[in-house]
Coordinates of C-alpha atoms in Angstrom, one line a residue:
X1 CA 112.2 117.2 83.4
X2 CA 110.7 114.9 80.8
X3 CA 109.1 112.6 83.4
X4 CA 105.5 111.8 83.4
X5 CA 104.3 113.8 86.4
X6 CA 101.4 113.6 88.8
X7 CA 100.4 116.9 90.3
X8 CA 99.9 116.9 94.0
X9 CA 97.4 119.5 95.4
X10 CA 99.5 121.4 97.9
X11 CA 101.8 124.5 98.1
X12 CA 105.4 123.6 97.2
X13 CA 108.3 124.8 99.2
X14 CA 111.5 125.1 97.1
X15 CA 114.0 125.5 99.9
X16 CA 117.3 123.7 99.7
X17 CA 116.8 121.6 96.6
X18 CA 120.0 119.7 97.4
X19 CA 118.5 117.9 100.3
X20 CA 115.4 116.0 101.3
X21 CA 113.3 118.9 102.3
X22 CA 109.5 118.7 102.6
X23 CA 107.7 120.0 99.5
X24 CA 104.2 119.8 100.9
X25 CA 102.7 119.2 104.3
X26 CA 99.4 118.4 105.9
X27 CA 96.5 118.9 105.5
X28 CA 96.4 116.3 102.8
X29 CA 94.6 117.0 99.4
X30 CA 90.9 116.1 99.1
X31 CA 90.3 112.3 99.2
X32 CA 90.4 110.7 95.8
X33 CA 87.1 108.9 94.8
X34 CA 88.2 105.3 94.2
X35 CA 87.3 103.6 90.9
X36 CA 87.4 100.0 89.9
X37 CA 89.7 100.3 86.9
X38 CA 92.8 98.1 86.6
X39 CA 94.5 97.9 90.0
X40 CA 92.6 100.8 91.5
X41 CA 92.2 101.5 95.2
X42 CA 88.9 100.7 96.9
X43 CA 87.5 101.6 100.3
X44 CA 87.7 99.2 103.2
X45 CA 84.7 97.0 103.6
X46 CA 83.3 94.3 105.9
X47 CA 82.7 91.9 103.0
X48 CA 79.7 90.1 101.6
X49 CA 78.4 86.7 102.7
X50 CA 81.0 84.0 103.6
X51 CA 82.5 81.6 101.0
X52 CA 85.1 78.9 101.6
X53 CA 88.7 79.7 101.0
X54 CA 89.9 78.8 97.5
X55 CA 93.2 77.3 98.8
X56 CA 93.3 73.7 100.2
X57 CA 93.5 73.6 104.0
X58 CA 95.2 70.3 104.8
X59 CA 95.6 70.7 108.5
X60 CA 95.9 73.4 111.1
X61 CA 99.3 74.7 112.3
X62 CA 100.6 77.6 114.4
X63 CA 103.2 79.8 112.8
X64 CA 105.7 80.9 115.4
X65 CA 106.8 84.5 114.9
X66 CA 109.7 84.9 117.4
X67 CA 111.6 87.9 116.1
X68 CA 114.8 86.7 114.5
X69 CA 118.2 88.0 115.4
X70 CA 120.4 89.3 112.6
X71 CA 123.4 91.6 112.2
X72 CA 122.3 95.2 111.4
X73 CA 123.6 96.8 108.2
X74 CA 123.4 100.5 109.0
X75 CA 122.7 103.0 106.2
X76 CA 124.9 106.1 105.6
X77 CA 122.3 108.3 107.4
X78 CA 123.1 106.6 110.8
X79 CA 124.8 109.0 113.2
X80 CA 123.5 112.1 111.4
X81 CA 120.3 114.1 112.1
X82 CA 117.3 112.7 110.3
X83 CA 116.0 114.7 107.4
X84 CA 112.4 113.4 107.7
X85 CA 109.4 114.5 109.7
X86 CA 107.3 112.6 112.2
X87 CA 104.1 113.2 110.3
X88 CA 103.3 112.3 106.7
X89 CA 105.2 114.7 104.5
X90 CA 106.0 114.8 100.8
X91 CA 109.6 115.0 99.7
X92 CA 111.4 115.2 96.3
X93 CA 114.1 112.9 94.9
X94 CA 116.2 113.8 91.9
X95 CA 116.8 110.5 90.1
X96 CA 118.0 109.2 86.7
X97 CA 115.8 106.9 84.8
X98 CA 117.7 104.3 82.6
X99 CA 115.7 105.3 79.5
X100 CA 114.7 108.9 80.0
X101 CA 117.5 110.4 82.1
X102 CA 117.1 112.9 84.9
X103 CA 113.7 113.2 86.5
X104 CA 112.1 114.4 89.7
X105 CA 109.9 112.0 91.7
X106 CA 108.1 112.4 95.0
X107 CA 107.4 110.2 98.0
X108 CA 105.9 110.5 101.5
X109 CA 107.9 109.5 104.5
X110 CA 106.8 108.9 108.1
X111 CA 109.7 108.8 110.7
X112 CA 108.7 107.3 114.1
X113 CA 109.0 109.6 117.0
X114 CA 111.9 109.3 119.3
X115 CA 114.1 107.3 117.0
X116 CA 117.8 107.1 117.9
X117 CA 119.7 108.0 114.8
X118 CA 122.6 105.8 115.9
X119 CA 120.4 102.7 115.8
X120 CA 119.1 101.4 112.4
X121 CA 115.3 100.8 112.0
X122 CA 113.5 98.7 109.5
X123 CA 111.9 100.4 106.4
X124 CA 108.6 99.5 104.9
X125 CA 107.7 100.8 101.4
X126 CA 104.0 100.9 100.6
X127 CA 102.8 101.5 97.0
X128 CA 99.4 103.1 96.4
X129 CA 97.0 101.7 93.8
X130 CA 96.1 103.0 90.3
X131 CA 95.0 106.6 90.3
X132 CA 96.5 106.8 93.8
X133 CA 98.1 109.6 95.7
X134 CA 100.9 108.8 98.2
X135 CA 99.9 111.5 100.7
X136 CA 96.3 110.4 100.8
X137 CA 97.4 106.8 101.1
X138 CA 99.7 107.7 104.1
X139 CA 96.9 109.7 105.7
X140 CA 94.4 106.8 105.5
X141 CA 96.8 104.0 106.5
X142 CA 97.6 102.8 110.0
X143 CA 101.3 102.4 109.3
X144 CA 102.3 105.7 110.9
X145 CA 100.8 104.6 114.2
X146 CA 102.2 101.1 113.9
X147 CA 105.6 102.3 113.0
X148 CA 105.5 104.7 116.0
X149 CA 104.6 101.8 118.3
X150 CA 106.9 99.1 116.9
X151 CA 109.8 101.2 115.7
X152 CA 109.9 101.1 111.9
X153 CA 109.9 103.8 109.2
X154 CA 107.3 103.9 106.4
X155 CA 107.8 105.4 103.0
X156 CA 104.9 105.8 100.4
X157 CA 106.3 106.3 96.9
X158 CA 104.3 108.4 94.4
X159 CA 103.4 106.8 91.0
X160 CA 103.5 108.8 87.8
X161 CA 100.8 110.0 85.5
X162 CA 101.1 111.0 81.8
X163 CA 103.2 114.0 81.1
X164 CA 100.9 115.1 78.2
X165 CA 97.9 115.0 80.5
X166 CA 96.0 112.9 78.0
X167 CA 95.7 109.6 79.8
X168 CA 92.6 108.4 81.5
X169 CA 94.6 105.7 83.4
X170 CA 95.9 108.1 86.0
X171 CA 98.9 107.6 88.3
X172 CA 100.3 104.1 88.7
X173 CA 103.2 101.7 88.5
X174 CA 105.2 100.1 85.6
X175 CA 105.2 96.3 86.2
X176 CA 106.9 95.6 82.9
X177 CA 103.8 94.5 81.1
X178 CA 103.4 97.5 78.9
X179 CA 103.3 96.6 75.2
X180 CA 102.1 93.0 75.9
X181 CA 98.7 92.8 74.1
X182 CA 98.2 89.3 75.5
X183 CA 97.4 90.6 79.0
X184 CA 93.9 91.8 78.2
X185 CA 90.9 91.3 75.9
X186 CA 90.2 93.5 72.9
X187 CA 87.4 95.3 74.9
X188 CA 89.8 96.1 77.7
X189 CA 92.5 97.2 75.2
X190 CA 90.1 99.7 73.8
X191 CA 89.9 101.3 77.3
X192 CA 93.6 101.1 78.0
X193 CA 96.1 103.9 77.6
X194 CA 99.3 104.7 75.6
X195 CA 101.4 106.9 77.9
X196 CA 103.8 109.3 76.2
X197 CA 106.8 107.6 77.7
X198 CA 105.7 104.2 76.3
X199 CA 105.0 105.8 72.9
X200 CA 108.6 107.1 72.9
X201 CA 109.8 103.5 73.4
X202 CA 107.6 102.1 70.7
X203 CA 105.5 100.0 73.0
X204 CA 102.2 101.5 71.9
X205 CA 100.5 104.1 69.7
X206 CA 97.2 106.0 70.1
X207 CA 95.5 103.3 68.0
X208 CA 97.5 100.3 69.1
X209 CA 97.6 100.6 72.9
X210 CA 98.7 97.0 73.6
X211 CA 97.0 96.8 77.0
X212 CA 98.9 99.8 78.3
X213 CA 97.9 101.3 81.7
X214 CA 101.0 102.9 83.1
X215 CA 104.0 104.9 82.2
X216 CA 107.2 103.2 81.0
X217 CA 109.5 104.9 83.6
X218 CA 111.5 102.2 85.4
X219 CA 109.8 102.0 88.8
X220 CA 112.2 99.2 90.0
X221 CA 115.1 101.5 89.4
X222 CA 113.2 104.3 91.1
X223 CA 112.6 102.1 94.2
X224 CA 116.3 101.3 94.4
X225 CA 117.2 105.0 94.2
X226 CA 114.6 105.7 96.8
X227 CA 115.9 103.2 99.3
X228 CA 119.4 104.7 98.9
X229 CA 118.1 108.2 99.1
X230 CA 116.2 107.5 102.4
X231 CA 119.1 105.5 103.8
X232 CA 121.4 108.5 103.2
X233 CA 119.1 110.8 105.2
X234 CA 117.8 108.5 107.9
X235 CA 119.2 105.6 110.0
X236 CA 117.8 102.4 108.5
X237 CA 118.8 98.8 108.4
X238 CA 119.6 98.0 104.8
X239 CA 118.9 94.3 105.5
X240 CA 115.4 95.0 106.7
X241 CA 113.7 96.8 103.8
X242 CA 110.2 95.5 103.0
X243 CA 107.7 96.2 100.3
X244 CA 103.9 96.1 100.2
X245 CA 101.1 97.8 98.3
X246 CA 97.5 97.5 97.4
X247 CA 96.0 96.7 93.9
X248 CA 98.4 98.1 91.3
X249 CA 100.7 98.8 94.2
X250 CA 100.5 95.1 95.1
X251 CA 101.3 94.2 91.5
X252 CA 104.5 96.4 91.5
X253 CA 105.5 94.8 94.8
X254 CA 106.1 91.6 92.9
X255 CA 108.0 93.5 90.2
X256 CA 110.2 95.3 92.8
X257 CA 110.9 92.1 94.8
X258 CA 112.0 90.3 91.6
X259 CA 113.9 93.3 90.2
X260 CA 116.1 94.1 93.3
X261 CA 116.1 90.9 95.4
X262 CA 119.3 91.9 97.2
X263 CA 117.6 95.0 98.5
X264 CA 114.2 93.7 99.5
X265 CA 113.9 91.5 102.6
X266 CA 110.2 90.6 102.4
X267 CA 107.1 91.3 100.3
X268 CA 103.4 91.6 101.1
X269 CA 101.2 92.2 98.0
X270 CA 97.6 93.2 98.9
X271 CA 94.9 92.3 96.3
X272 CA 97.3 92.8 93.5
X273 CA 98.7 90.0 91.4
X274 CA 101.0 90.0 88.3
X275 CA 99.5 90.1 84.9
X276 CA 99.7 86.8 83.0
X277 CA 103.2 86.1 81.9
X278 CA 104.8 88.7 84.2
X279 CA 105.3 86.9 87.5
X280 CA 109.0 87.0 86.9
X281 CA 111.5 85.1 89.2
X282 CA 110.4 84.9 92.8
X283 CA 113.2 85.6 95.1
X284 CA 113.9 83.6 98.3
X285 CA 112.4 86.1 100.7
X286 CA 109.4 86.0 103.1
X287 CA 106.1 86.4 101.2
X288 CA 102.5 87.0 102.3
X289 CA 99.6 87.6 99.9
X290 CA 96.4 89.3 101.2
X291 CA 93.1 89.5 99.3
X292 CA 89.4 89.4 99.3
X293 CA 88.0 86.0 98.1
X294 CA 85.3 87.7 95.9
X295 CA 87.7 90.1 94.2
X296 CA 86.7 90.4 90.5
X297 CA 89.0 93.3 89.6
X298 CA 92.1 91.1 90.3
X299 CA 90.6 87.6 90.7
X300 CA 92.6 85.3 92.9
X301 CA 91.7 82.2 90.9
X302 CA 93.4 83.4 87.7
X303 CA 90.2 83.8 85.8
X304 CA 89.5 86.7 83.4
X305 CA 88.7 89.8 85.5
X306 CA 85.5 91.7 85.1
X307 CA 87.4 94.4 83.3
X308 CA 89.0 92.0 80.8
X309 CA 92.5 91.5 82.2
X310 CA 94.4 88.2 82.8
X311 CA 96.2 87.7 86.1
X312 CA 98.4 85.1 87.6
X313 CA 96.5 83.1 90.2
X314 CA 97.2 83.5 93.9
X315 CA 98.0 79.8 94.1
X316 CA 100.6 80.0 91.3
X317 CA 102.1 83.1 92.9
X318 CA 102.5 81.5 96.3
X319 CA 103.8 78.3 94.6
X320 CA 106.6 80.3 92.9
X321 CA 107.7 81.8 96.2
X322 CA 107.4 78.4 97.9
X323 CA 109.7 76.9 95.3
X324 CA 112.2 79.8 95.7
X325 CA 112.2 79.4 99.5
X326 CA 112.5 75.6 99.4
X327 CA 109.1 75.1 101.0
X328 CA 106.7 72.2 100.6
X329 CA 104.3 72.1 97.7
X330 CA 101.5 71.4 100.1
X331 CA 99.5 74.1 102.0
X332 CA 98.4 74.0 105.6
X333 CA 96.2 76.2 107.7
X334 CA 98.1 78.6 109.9
X335 CA 96.7 80.6 112.9
X336 CA 97.1 84.4 113.0
X337 CA 95.8 87.0 115.6
X338 CA 93.3 88.2 113.0
X339 CA 91.5 85.0 112.1
X340 CA 87.8 84.8 111.7
X341 CA 85.6 87.8 112.5
X342 CA 83.0 89.3 110.2
X343 CA 85.3 88.8 107.2
X344 CA 86.3 85.2 108.1
X345 CA 90.0 85.9 107.6
X346 CA 92.0 82.7 107.2
X347 CA 95.6 82.0 106.2
X348 CA 97.5 79.1 104.7
X349 CA 101.2 78.5 104.4
X350 CA 103.6 76.4 102.5
X351 CA 105.4 74.6 105.4
X352 CA 109.0 73.3 105.8
X353 CA 110.7 76.3 104.1
X354 CA 114.5 76.3 104.0
X355 CA 116.0 78.8 106.4
X356 CA 114.2 81.5 108.4
X357 CA 111.3 82.3 106.0
X358 CA 107.6 81.8 105.4
X359 CA 105.2 81.8 102.5
X360 CA 101.5 82.7 103.4
X361 CA 98.3 83.4 101.6
X362 CA 95.6 85.1 103.6
X363 CA 92.0 85.5 102.3
X364 CA 89.0 87.3 103.7
X365 CA 85.4 87.8 102.6
X366 CA 85.4 90.9 100.4
X367 CA 86.0 92.3 97.0
X368 CA 88.7 94.6 95.7
X369 CA 89.0 96.4 99.0
X370 CA 91.0 96.5 102.2
X371 CA 89.6 94.7 105.2
X372 CA 88.0 96.9 107.9
X373 CA 89.6 98.3 111.1
X374 CA 93.2 98.4 109.7
X375 CA 93.3 94.6 109.7
X376 CA 95.4 94.8 106.5
X377 CA 98.1 96.9 108.2
X378 CA 98.0 94.9 111.4
X379 CA 98.5 91.4 109.8
X380 CA 101.2 92.8 107.5
X381 CA 103.2 94.1 110.5
X382 CA 102.5 90.9 112.4
X383 CA 104.0 88.9 109.5
X384 CA 106.9 91.1 108.8
X385 CA 107.7 91.6 112.5
X386 CA 109.7 88.3 112.5
X387 CA 112.1 89.8 110.0
X388 CA 112.3 93.3 111.3
X389 CA 115.4 94.2 113.2
X390 CA 115.8 94.2 116.9
X391 CA 115.0 97.9 117.3
X392 CA 111.3 97.2 116.7
X393 CA 109.8 96.6 120.2
X394 CA 106.6 94.6 121.1
X395 CA 106.5 93.4 117.5
X396 CA 104.3 90.3 117.9
X397 CA 101.6 91.5 120.3
X398 CA 99.8 93.7 117.8
X399 CA 96.2 94.7 118.6

């Protein structure tokens, strides 16, 4: 294929290319050393000294997360044997990009043990950061265990690298900002990349990179294909598909939620915000943003990042979702099971939203890194549990 491809370090199995057959298994490839380039993954940390949250806390409230009841919308895979394994496993999907035609993509799926294929489960898509690897991300995350305990399936899509092998920007996600030279400074532009796919679309050249940092393959279209692909091979609730991701993966979570709002039921970006001018149209779905207060790779206050990139502020992102959901413009403090601790985690919400939804911003002491002890995964599932379907058991009492 002509796709920009990331190579995954494992032995490929070419059996039955017509189905969703594992193409590599554990053990995972060597852990990738994180960098601090645009939207890159970082290790978990306890965080530096405490600072006050940047969002106004008007008064304290308790957010009630009683699981909602909703009619299930079973996927085509219901009633058939699941094609996915119970441990993190890489699969291939043959898709068709709107610009570049047929291409092969990969993803990691984790199916919870003991799932009844006649009963749809919720689906969580988690996008890795820049330079990331889906199998490593799955191996490091706690979503497999949480999905096993609470009855949801997790899929980790794999981002693309450059097909010519000449890019220093690695694997990542197209958030629609390629070719927009107003998203970074001239110094940052000199360190950005013109991927072959973007060059073919006239968005950049070797000398005029225009703040490029990803391929120009359509990752929103890929996500829509992926949901359909998984739903044809596993029993999922098509009204309970959620997206999250860290860093560049958090950025593309905004893009996907905007691009296919009828498919995505809730979004949780993690220390990833849209580049300036690329917030898009916030859909009326539940939203929670999670980030370190001291992050200078993707600053939450909308200031210029240390690497020379301009991002939407966390306040403006939450305000867009609050408007879409009919919430108040004000923010109030809201209690969660993960408040305080060494990282002083604290959340605010826009109250009085229309319908059964919520808009939260949760901050902790730390930089461009996940909070320690799988707190990020825990609070994400705590938030989304209200919107997961009735097959997820013990959803609120998450340790």
